[in-house]
CSV table of C-alpha atoms (C1' of nucleotides) in Angstrom, one decimal:
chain,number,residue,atom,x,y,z
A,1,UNK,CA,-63.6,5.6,-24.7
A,2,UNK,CA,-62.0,6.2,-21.4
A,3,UNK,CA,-62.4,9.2,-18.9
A,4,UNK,CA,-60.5,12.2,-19.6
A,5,UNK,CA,-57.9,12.7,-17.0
A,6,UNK,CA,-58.9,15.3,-14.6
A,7,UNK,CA,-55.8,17.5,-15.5
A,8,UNK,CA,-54.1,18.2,-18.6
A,9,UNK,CA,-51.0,15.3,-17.6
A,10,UNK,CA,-48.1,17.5,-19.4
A,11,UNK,CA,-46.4,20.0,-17.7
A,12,UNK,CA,-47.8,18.6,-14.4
A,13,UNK,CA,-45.9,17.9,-11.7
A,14,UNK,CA,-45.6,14.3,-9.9
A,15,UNK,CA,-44.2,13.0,-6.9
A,16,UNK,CA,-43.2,14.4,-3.4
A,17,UNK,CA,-44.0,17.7,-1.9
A,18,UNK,CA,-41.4,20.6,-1.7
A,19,UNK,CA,-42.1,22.8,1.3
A,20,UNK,CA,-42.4,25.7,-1.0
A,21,UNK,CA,-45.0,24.0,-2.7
A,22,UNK,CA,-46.7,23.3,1.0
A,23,UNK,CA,-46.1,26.7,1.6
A,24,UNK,CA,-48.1,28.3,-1.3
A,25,UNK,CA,-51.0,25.8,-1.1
A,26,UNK,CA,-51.6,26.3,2.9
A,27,UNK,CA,-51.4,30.4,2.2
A,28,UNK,CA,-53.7,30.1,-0.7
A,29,UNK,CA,-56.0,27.8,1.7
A,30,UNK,CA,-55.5,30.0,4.5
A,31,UNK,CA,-56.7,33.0,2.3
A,32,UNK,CA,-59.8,31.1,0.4
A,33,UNK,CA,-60.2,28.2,2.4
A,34,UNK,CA,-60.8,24.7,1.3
A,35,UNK,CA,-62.4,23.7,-1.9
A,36,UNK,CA,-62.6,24.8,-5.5
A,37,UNK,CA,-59.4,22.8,-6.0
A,38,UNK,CA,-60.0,22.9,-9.8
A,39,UNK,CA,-58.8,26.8,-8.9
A,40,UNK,CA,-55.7,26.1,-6.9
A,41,UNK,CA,-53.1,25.5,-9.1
A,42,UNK,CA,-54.1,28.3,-11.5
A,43,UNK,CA,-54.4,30.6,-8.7
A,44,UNK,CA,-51.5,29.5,-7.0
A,45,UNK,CA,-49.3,28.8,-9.7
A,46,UNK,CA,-48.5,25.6,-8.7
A,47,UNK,CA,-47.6,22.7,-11.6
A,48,UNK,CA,-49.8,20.6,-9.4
A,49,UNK,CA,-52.9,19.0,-10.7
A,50,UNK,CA,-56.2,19.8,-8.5
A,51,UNK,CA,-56.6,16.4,-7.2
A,52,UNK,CA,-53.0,16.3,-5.6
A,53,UNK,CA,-53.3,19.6,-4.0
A,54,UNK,CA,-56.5,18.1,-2.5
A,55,UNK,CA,-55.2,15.4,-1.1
A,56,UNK,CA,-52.0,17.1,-0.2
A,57,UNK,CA,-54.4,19.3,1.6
A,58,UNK,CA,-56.6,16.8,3.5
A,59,UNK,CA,-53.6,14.2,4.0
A,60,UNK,CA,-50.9,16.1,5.2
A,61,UNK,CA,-51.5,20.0,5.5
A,62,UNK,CA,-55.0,20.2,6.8
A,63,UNK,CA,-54.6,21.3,10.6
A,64,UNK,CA,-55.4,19.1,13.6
A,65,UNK,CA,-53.9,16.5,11.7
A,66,UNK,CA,-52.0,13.7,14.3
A,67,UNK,CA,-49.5,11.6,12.7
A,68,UNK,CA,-47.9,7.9,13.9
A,69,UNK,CA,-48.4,6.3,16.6
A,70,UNK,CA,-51.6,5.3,16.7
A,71,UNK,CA,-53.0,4.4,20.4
A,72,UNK,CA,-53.9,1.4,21.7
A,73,UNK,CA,-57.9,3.1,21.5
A,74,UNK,CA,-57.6,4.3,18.1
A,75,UNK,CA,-56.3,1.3,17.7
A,76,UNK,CA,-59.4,-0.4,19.0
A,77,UNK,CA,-61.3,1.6,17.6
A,78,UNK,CA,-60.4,1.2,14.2
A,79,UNK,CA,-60.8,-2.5,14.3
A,80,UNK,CA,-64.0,-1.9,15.8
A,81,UNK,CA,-65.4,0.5,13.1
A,82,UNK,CA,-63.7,-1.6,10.2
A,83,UNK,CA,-65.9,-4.9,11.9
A,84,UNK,CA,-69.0,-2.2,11.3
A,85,UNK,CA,-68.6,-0.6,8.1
A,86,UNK,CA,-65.7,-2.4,6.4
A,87,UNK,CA,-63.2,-0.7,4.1
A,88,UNK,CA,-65.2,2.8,3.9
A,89,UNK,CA,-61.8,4.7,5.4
A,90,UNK,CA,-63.4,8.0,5.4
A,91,UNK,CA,-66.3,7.0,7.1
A,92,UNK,CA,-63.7,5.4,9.7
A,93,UNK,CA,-61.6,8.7,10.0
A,94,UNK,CA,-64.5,11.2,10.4
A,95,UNK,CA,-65.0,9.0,13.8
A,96,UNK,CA,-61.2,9.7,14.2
A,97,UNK,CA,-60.7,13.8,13.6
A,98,UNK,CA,-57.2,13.9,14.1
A,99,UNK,CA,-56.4,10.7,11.4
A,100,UNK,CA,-56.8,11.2,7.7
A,101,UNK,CA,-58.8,8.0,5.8
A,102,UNK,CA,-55.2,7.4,4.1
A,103,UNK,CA,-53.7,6.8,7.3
A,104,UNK,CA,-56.1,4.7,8.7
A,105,UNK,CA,-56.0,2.7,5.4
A,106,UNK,CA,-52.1,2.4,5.6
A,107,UNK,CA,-52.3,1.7,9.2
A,108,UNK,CA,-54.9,-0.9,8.8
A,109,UNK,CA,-53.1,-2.7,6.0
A,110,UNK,CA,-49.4,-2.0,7.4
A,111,UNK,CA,-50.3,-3.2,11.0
A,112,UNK,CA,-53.6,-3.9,11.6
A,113,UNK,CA,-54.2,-6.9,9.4
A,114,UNK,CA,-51.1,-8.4,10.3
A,115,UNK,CA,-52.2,-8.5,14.1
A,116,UNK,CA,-55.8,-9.7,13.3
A,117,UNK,CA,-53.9,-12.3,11.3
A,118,UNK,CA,-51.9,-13.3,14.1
A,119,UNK,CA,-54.6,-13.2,16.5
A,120,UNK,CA,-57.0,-15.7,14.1
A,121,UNK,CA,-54.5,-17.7,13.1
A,122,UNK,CA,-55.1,-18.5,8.7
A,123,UNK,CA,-59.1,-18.7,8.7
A,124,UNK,CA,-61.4,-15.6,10.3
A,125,UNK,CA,-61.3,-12.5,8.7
A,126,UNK,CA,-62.2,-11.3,5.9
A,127,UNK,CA,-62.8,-8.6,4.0
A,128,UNK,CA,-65.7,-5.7,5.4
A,129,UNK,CA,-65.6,-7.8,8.5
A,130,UNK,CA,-68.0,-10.1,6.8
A,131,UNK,CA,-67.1,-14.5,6.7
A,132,UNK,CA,-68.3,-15.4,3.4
A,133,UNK,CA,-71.3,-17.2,4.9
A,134,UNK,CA,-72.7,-13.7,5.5
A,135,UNK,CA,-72.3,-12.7,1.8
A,136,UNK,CA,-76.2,-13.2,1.0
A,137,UNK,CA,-77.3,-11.3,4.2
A,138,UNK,CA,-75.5,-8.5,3.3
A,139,UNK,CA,-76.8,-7.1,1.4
A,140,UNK,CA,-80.3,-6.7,3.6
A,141,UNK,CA,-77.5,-5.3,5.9
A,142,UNK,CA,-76.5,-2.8,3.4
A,143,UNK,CA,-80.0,-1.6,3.0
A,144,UNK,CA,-80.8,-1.5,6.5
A,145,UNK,CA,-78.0,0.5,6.9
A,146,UNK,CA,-78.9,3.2,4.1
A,147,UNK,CA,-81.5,3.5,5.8
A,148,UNK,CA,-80.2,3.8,9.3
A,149,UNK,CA,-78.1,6.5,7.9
A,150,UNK,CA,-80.8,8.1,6.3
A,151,UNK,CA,-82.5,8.4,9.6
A,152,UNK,CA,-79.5,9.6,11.3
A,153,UNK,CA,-78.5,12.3,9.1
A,154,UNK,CA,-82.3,13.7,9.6
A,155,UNK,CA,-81.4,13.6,13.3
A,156,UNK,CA,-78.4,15.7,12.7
A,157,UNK,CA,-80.0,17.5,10.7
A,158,UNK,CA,-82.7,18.2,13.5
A,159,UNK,CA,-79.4,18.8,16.3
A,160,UNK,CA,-78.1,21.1,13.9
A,161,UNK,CA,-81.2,23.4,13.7
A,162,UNK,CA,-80.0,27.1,14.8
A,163,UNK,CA,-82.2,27.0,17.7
A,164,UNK,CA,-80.8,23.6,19.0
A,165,UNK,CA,-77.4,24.4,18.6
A,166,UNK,CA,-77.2,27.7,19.9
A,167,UNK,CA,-74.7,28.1,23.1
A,168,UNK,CA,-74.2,24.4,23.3
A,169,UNK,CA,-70.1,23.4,23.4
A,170,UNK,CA,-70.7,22.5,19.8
A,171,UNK,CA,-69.1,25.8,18.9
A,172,UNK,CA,-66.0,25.3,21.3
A,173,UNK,CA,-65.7,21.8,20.3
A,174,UNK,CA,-65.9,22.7,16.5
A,175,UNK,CA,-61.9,24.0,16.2
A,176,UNK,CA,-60.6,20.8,15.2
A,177,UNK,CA,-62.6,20.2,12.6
A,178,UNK,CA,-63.2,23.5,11.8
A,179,UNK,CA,-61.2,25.6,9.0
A,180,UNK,CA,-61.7,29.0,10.4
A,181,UNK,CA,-60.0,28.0,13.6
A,182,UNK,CA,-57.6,26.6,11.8
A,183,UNK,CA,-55.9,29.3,10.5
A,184,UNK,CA,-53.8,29.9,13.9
A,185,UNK,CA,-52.3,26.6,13.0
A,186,UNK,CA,-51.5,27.6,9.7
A,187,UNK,CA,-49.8,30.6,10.9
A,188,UNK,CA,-47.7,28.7,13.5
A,189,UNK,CA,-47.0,25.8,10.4
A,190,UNK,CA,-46.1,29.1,7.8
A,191,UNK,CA,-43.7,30.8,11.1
A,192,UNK,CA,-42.3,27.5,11.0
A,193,UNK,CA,-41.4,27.4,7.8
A,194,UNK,CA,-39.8,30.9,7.7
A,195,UNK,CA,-37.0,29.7,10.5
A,196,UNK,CA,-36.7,26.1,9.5
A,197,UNK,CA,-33.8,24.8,7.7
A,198,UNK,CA,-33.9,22.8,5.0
A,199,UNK,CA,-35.4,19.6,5.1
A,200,UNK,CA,-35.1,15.9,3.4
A,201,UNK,CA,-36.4,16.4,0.4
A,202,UNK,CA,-40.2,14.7,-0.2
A,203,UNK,CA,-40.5,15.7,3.7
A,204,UNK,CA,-43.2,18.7,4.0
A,205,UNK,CA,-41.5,21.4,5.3
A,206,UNK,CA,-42.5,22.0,8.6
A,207,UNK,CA,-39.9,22.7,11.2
A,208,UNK,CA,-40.2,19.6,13.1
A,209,UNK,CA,-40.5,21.0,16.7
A,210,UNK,CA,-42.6,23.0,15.6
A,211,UNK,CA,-45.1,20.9,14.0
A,212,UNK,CA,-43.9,18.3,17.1
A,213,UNK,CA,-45.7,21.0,19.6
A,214,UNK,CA,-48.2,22.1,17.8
A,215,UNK,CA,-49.2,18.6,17.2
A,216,UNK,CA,-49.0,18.2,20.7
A,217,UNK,CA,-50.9,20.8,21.5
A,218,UNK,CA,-53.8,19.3,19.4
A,219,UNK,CA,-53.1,15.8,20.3
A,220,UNK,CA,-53.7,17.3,23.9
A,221,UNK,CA,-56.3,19.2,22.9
A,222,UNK,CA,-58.0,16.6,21.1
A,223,UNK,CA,-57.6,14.1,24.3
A,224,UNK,CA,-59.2,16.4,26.7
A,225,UNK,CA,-62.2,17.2,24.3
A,226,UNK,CA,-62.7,13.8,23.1
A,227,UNK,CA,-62.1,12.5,26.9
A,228,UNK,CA,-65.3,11.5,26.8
A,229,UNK,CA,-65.2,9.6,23.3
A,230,UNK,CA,-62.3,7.9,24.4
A,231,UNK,CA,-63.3,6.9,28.1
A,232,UNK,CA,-64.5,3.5,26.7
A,233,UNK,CA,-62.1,0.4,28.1
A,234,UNK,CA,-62.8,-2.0,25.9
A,235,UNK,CA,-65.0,-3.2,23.5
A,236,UNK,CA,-66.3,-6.5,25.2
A,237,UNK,CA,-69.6,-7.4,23.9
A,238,UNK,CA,-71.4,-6.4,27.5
A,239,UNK,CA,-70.0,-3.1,26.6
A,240,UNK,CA,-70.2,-1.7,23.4
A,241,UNK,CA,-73.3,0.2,23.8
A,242,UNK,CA,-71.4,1.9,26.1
A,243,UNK,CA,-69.6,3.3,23.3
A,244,UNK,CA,-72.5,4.2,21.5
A,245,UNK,CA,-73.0,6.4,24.2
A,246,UNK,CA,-69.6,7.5,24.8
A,247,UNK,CA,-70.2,9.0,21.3
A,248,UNK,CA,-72.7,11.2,22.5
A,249,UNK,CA,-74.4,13.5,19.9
A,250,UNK,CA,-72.4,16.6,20.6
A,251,UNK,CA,-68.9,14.8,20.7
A,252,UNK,CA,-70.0,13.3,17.5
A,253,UNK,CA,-70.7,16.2,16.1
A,254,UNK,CA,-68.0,17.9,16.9
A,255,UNK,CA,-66.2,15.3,15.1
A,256,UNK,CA,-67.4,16.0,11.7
A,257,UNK,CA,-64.6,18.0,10.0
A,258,UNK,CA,-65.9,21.1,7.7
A,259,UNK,CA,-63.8,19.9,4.9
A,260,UNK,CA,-65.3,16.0,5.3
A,261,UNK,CA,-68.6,15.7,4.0
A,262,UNK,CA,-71.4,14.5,5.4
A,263,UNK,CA,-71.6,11.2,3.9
A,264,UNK,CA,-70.5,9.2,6.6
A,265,UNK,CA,-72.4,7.7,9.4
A,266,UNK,CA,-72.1,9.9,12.5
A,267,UNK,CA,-72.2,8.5,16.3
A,268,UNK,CA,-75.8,8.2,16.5
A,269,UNK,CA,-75.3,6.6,13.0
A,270,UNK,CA,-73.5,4.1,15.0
A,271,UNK,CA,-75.7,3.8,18.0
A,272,UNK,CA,-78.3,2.5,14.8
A,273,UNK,CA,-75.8,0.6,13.1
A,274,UNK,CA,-75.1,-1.1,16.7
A,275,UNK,CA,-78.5,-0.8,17.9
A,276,UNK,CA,-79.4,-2.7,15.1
A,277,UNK,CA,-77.0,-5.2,14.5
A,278,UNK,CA,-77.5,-6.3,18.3
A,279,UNK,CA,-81.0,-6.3,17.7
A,280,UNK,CA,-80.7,-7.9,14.8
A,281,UNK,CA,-78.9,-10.3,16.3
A,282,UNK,CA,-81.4,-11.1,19.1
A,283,UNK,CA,-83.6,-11.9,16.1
A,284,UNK,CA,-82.0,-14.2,14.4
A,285,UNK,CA,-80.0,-15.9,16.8
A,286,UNK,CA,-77.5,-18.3,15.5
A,287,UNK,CA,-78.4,-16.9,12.2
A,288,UNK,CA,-77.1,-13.8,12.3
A,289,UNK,CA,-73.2,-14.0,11.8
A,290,UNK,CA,-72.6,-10.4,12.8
A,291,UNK,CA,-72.4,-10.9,16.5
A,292,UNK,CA,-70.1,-14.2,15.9
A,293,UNK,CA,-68.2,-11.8,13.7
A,294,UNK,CA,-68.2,-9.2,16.6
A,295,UNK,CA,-67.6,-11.5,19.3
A,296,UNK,CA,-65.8,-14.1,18.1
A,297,UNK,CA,-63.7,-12.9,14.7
A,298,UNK,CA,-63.2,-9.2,16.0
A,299,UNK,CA,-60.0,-9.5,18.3
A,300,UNK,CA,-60.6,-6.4,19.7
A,301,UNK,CA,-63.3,-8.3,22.1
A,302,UNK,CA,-60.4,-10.1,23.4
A,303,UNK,CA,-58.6,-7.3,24.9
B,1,DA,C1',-20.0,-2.1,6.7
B,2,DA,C1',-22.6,-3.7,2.9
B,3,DG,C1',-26.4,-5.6,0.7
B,4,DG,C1',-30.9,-7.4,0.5
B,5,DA,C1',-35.5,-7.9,2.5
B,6,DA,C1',-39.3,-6.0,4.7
B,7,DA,C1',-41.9,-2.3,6.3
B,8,DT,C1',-43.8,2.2,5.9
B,9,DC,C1',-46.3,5.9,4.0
B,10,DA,C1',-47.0,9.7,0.6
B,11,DA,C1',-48.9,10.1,-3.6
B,12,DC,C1',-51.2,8.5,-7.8
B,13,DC,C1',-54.9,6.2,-10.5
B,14,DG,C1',-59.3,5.2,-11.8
B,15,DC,C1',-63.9,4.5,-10.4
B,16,DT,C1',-68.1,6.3,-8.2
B,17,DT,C1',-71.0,9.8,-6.5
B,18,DC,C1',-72.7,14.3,-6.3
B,19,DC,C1',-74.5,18.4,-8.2
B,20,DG,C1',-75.6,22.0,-11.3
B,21,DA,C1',-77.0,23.2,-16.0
C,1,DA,C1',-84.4,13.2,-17.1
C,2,DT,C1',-79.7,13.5,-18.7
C,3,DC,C1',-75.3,14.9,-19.1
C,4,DG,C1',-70.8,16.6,-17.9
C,5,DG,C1',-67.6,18.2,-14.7
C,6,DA,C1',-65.8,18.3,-10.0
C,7,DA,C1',-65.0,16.1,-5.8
C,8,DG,C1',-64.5,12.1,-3.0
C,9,DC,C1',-63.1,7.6,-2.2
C,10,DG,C1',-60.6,3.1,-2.0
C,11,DG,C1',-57.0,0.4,-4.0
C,12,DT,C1',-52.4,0.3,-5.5
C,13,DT,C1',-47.8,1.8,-6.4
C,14,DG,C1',-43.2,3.1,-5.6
C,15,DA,C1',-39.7,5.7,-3.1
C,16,DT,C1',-37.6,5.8,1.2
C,17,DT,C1',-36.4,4.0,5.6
C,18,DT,C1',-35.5,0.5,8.8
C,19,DC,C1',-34.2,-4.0,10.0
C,20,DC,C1',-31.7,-8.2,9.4
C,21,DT,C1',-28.1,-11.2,8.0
DNA sequence: AAGGAAATCAACCGCTTCCGA
DNA sequence: ATCGGAAGCGGTTGATTTCCT
């Protein structure tokens, strides 16, 4: 006996998007905020079940969202993150605020693979970054890195204390992750829509310039808050604790969207994860395949 | 210009995890 | 401790767009 589906499948609707439809879930969103999607389509009416207004939400109307054209450091850093904690997209994107997990996913799969391909020739990668001789080790590596994130998320935890986070930048960094501050965005989207003409159907609705400059905006935005995270040239192996730091606590924090949870490993997660996989590697020596893996099977060492 | 192939990406499906009763 | 429902996640699909012949 199966599952029951998760919405009553008749008189739901499928498929694309209408802007109207964009338009009622970003005004009920804007007036309740996220969550309770089992709500939305009652409330809003829409023939929508709750798990495609979710991800309708999170994929494409959530604010702060960039879209194409990734850049050569998201780029790197994707491939990076993917050599660390293999397909977990969402624990990719909440390293990347402005990407959803589903664009990173199609992104990896549409270009990514094909270049590591290229780069390695038939033989090299392989799925979760691991060659297959690594398969017994890993899962030690997955219990290491439990714990690693258990340890981390205590340290967050700690940062996050009232009297620790009080008049740090967390709170100006916090808008692009942040739904409250959001809601400008929404506005600007919704005024969009108002003087828009009608688009290609299965497109969302917003008036393109507008969404253009508003993504802008963010994308700028973004760039000059996340300066820092993205200062890092390259990802040679002399350097990459270097981007450990470069995610510094508060950047990292300030990465952690309000409507991601907090499953994911966070930058100091990753100064453990690297920490310990270097270490690790010092230990075992030629027996540890993860800094082969890193050095040798991760392309993005050779840029 | 037309048709087919390839690429792209939004959305769906189903499994897993989390959390409250 | 367990159960059930909701949310989250990753894999996959399919419609659309772009490229090539």
């Amino acid at each position: 006996m199966g599952r029951p589906p998760c919405c009553d499948k008749s008189g739901v609707k499928k498929g694309p998007w209408t802007p109207e439809e964009d338009i009622i879930l970003v005004s009920y969103i804007q007036e309740h905020g996220p969550g309770n999607w089992r709500d939305v389509p009652t409330n809003t009416g829409l023939l929508r079940c709750s798990k495609s207004c979710r991800l309708r939400w999170t994929n494409y109307l959530r604010p702060g969202i960039k879209r194409g054209n990734f850049t050569e450091q998201e780029e790197k850093m994707i491939i990076h993150l993917q050599a660390l904690l293999g397909n977990r997209w969402a624990a990719i994107a909440s390293y990347l605020p402005q990407r959803t997990d589903n664009d990173i996913k199609n992104y990896w799969n549409t270009h990514l693979k094909k270049k590591l391909k290229k780069l390695h020739g038939s033989g090299g990668y392989c799925r979760h970054g691991f060659s297959s001789s690594d398969q017994i080790s890993r899962g030690q590596w997955e219990r290491k890195l439990q714990t690693d994130i258990n340890m981390a998320k205590q340290a967050l935890s700690d940062a996050l204390s009232p009297e620790k986070s009080s008049g740090s930048s967390l709170t100006e960094l916090k808008p692009f992750g942040g739904y409250a501050s959001s809601t400008e965005n929404i506005a600007k989207m919704l005024k969009g829509w108002m003087r828009k003409t009608p688009l290609k159907p299965g497109s969302t609705g917003a008036d393109d310039h507008s969404r253009k400059e508003e993504e802008e905006r963010c994308s700028k935005g973004m760039s000059e808050a996340f300066e820092p995270l993205f200062a890092f040239e390259s990802f040679d192996s002399s350097n990459s604790n270097d981007f450990s730091q470069s995610m510094s606590t508060e950047a990292s924090l300030s990465l952690q969207d309000e409507t991601k949870p907090d499953l994911v490993p966070h930058a100091g997660q990753l100064s453990l994860l690297e920490k310990w996989l270097f270490d690790d590697a010092a230990n075992h020596g030629k027996d540890c395949q993860l800094t082969d893996i890193t050095l040798a099977e991760n392309p993005m060492f050779l840029f």
